[in-house]
XYZ file of N, CA and C in Angstrom:
210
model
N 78.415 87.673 143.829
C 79.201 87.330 142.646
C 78.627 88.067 141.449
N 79.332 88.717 140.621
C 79.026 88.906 139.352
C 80.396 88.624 138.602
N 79.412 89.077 137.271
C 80.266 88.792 135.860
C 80.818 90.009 135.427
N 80.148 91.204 135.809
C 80.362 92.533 135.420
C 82.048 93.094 136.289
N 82.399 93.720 135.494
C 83.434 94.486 135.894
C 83.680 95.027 137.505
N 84.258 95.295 138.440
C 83.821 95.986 139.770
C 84.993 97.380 139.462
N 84.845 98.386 138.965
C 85.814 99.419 139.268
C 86.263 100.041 140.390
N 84.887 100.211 141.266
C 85.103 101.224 142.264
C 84.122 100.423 143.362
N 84.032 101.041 144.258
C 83.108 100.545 145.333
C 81.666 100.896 144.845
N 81.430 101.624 144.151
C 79.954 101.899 143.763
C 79.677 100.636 142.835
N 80.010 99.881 142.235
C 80.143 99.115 141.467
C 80.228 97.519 142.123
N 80.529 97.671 143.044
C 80.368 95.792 144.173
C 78.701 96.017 144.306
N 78.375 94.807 143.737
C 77.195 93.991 144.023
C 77.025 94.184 145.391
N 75.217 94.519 145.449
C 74.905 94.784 147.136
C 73.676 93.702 147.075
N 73.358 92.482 146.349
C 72.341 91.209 146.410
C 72.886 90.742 147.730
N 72.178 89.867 148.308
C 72.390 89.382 149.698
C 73.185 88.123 149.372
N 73.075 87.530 148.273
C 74.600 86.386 148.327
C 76.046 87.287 148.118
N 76.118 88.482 147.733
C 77.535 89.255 147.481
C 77.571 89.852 148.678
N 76.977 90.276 149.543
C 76.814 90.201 150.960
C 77.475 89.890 151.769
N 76.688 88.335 151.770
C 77.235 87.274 152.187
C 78.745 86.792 151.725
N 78.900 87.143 150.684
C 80.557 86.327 150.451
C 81.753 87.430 151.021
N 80.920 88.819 151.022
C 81.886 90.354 151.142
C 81.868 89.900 152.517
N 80.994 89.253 153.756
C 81.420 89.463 154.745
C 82.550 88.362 155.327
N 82.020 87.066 154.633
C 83.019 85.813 154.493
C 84.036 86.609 154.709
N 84.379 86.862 153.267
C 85.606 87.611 153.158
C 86.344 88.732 153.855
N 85.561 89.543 154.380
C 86.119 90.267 155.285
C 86.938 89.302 156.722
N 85.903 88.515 157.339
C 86.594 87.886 158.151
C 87.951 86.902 157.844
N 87.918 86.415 156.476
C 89.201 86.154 155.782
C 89.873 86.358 156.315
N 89.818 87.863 155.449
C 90.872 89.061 156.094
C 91.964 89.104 156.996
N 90.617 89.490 158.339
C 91.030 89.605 159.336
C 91.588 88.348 160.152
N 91.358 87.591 159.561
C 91.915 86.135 160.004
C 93.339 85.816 159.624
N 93.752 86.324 158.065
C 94.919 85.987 157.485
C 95.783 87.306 157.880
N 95.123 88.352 158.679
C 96.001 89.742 159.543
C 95.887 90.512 158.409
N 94.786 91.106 158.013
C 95.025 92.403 156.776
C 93.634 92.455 156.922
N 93.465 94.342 157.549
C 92.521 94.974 157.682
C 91.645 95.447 156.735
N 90.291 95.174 156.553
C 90.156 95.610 155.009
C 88.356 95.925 155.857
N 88.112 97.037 155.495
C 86.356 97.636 156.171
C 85.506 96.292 155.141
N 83.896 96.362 156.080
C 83.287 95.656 155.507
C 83.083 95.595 153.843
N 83.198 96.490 153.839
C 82.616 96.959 152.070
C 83.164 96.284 151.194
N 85.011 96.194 151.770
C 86.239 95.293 151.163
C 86.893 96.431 150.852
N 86.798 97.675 151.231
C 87.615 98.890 151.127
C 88.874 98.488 152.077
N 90.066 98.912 151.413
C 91.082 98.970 151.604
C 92.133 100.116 151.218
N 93.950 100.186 151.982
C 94.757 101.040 151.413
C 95.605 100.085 152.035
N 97.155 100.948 150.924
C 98.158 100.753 150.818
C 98.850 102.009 151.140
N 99.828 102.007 151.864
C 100.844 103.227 152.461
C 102.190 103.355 151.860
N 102.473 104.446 151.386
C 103.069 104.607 150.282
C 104.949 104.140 151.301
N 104.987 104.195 152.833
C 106.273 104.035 153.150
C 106.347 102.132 153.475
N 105.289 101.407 152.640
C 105.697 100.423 152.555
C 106.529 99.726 152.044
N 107.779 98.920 152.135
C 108.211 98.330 151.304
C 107.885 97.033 150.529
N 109.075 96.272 149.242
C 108.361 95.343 148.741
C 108.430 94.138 149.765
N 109.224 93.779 150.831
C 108.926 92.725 151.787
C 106.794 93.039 152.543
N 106.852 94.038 152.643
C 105.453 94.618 153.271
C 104.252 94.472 152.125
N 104.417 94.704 151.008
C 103.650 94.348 149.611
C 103.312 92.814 149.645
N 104.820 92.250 149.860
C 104.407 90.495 149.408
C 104.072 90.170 150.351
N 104.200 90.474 151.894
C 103.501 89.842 152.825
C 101.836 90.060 152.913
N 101.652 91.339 152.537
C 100.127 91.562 152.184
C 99.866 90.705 150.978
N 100.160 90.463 150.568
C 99.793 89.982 148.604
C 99.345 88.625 149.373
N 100.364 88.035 150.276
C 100.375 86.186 150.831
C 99.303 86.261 151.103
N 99.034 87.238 152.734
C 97.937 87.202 153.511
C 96.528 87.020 152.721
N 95.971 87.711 151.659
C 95.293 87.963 150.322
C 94.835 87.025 150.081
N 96.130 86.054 149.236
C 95.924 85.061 149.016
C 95.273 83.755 149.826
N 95.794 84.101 150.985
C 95.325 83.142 151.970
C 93.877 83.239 152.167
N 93.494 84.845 152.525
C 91.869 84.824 152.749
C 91.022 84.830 151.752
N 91.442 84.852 150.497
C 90.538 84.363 149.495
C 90.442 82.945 149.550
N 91.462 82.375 149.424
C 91.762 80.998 149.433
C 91.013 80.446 150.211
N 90.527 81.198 151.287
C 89.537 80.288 152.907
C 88.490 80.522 152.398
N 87.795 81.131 151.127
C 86.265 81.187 151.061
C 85.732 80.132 150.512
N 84.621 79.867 151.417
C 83.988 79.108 150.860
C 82.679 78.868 149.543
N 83.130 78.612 148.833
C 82.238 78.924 147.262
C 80.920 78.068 147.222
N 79.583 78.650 146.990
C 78.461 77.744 146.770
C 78.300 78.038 145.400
């Protein structure tokens, strides 16, 4: 967790509790069906449509939604 801005991937916290929540979260992810590398690197494909956007946006929502916060 931080307070600071995250722009880019050089910029995600590498402390062992942001770690820990990046990997939470990864399995999120992959739990709510949206592939995202450990790091939390991700893409979007430009022949997606907006039904394909909001179903990713849900999924998102969902695996954030499953983390568990200390």
């Amino acid at each position: 967790a931080t307070d600071q801005p995250i722009d880019n991937y050089r910029s995600v916290p590498t402390d062992a509790a942001s770690n820990a929540m990046l990997t939470q979260l990864h399995r999120q992810f992959l739990h709510a069906g949206v592939i995202v590398a450990l790091r939390g690197l991700s893409c979007l494909s430009t022949p997606m449509d907006e039904a394909v956007v909001d179903e990713s946006l849900a999924a998102i929502e969902r695996a954030v939604s499953g983390l568990e916060r200390t």
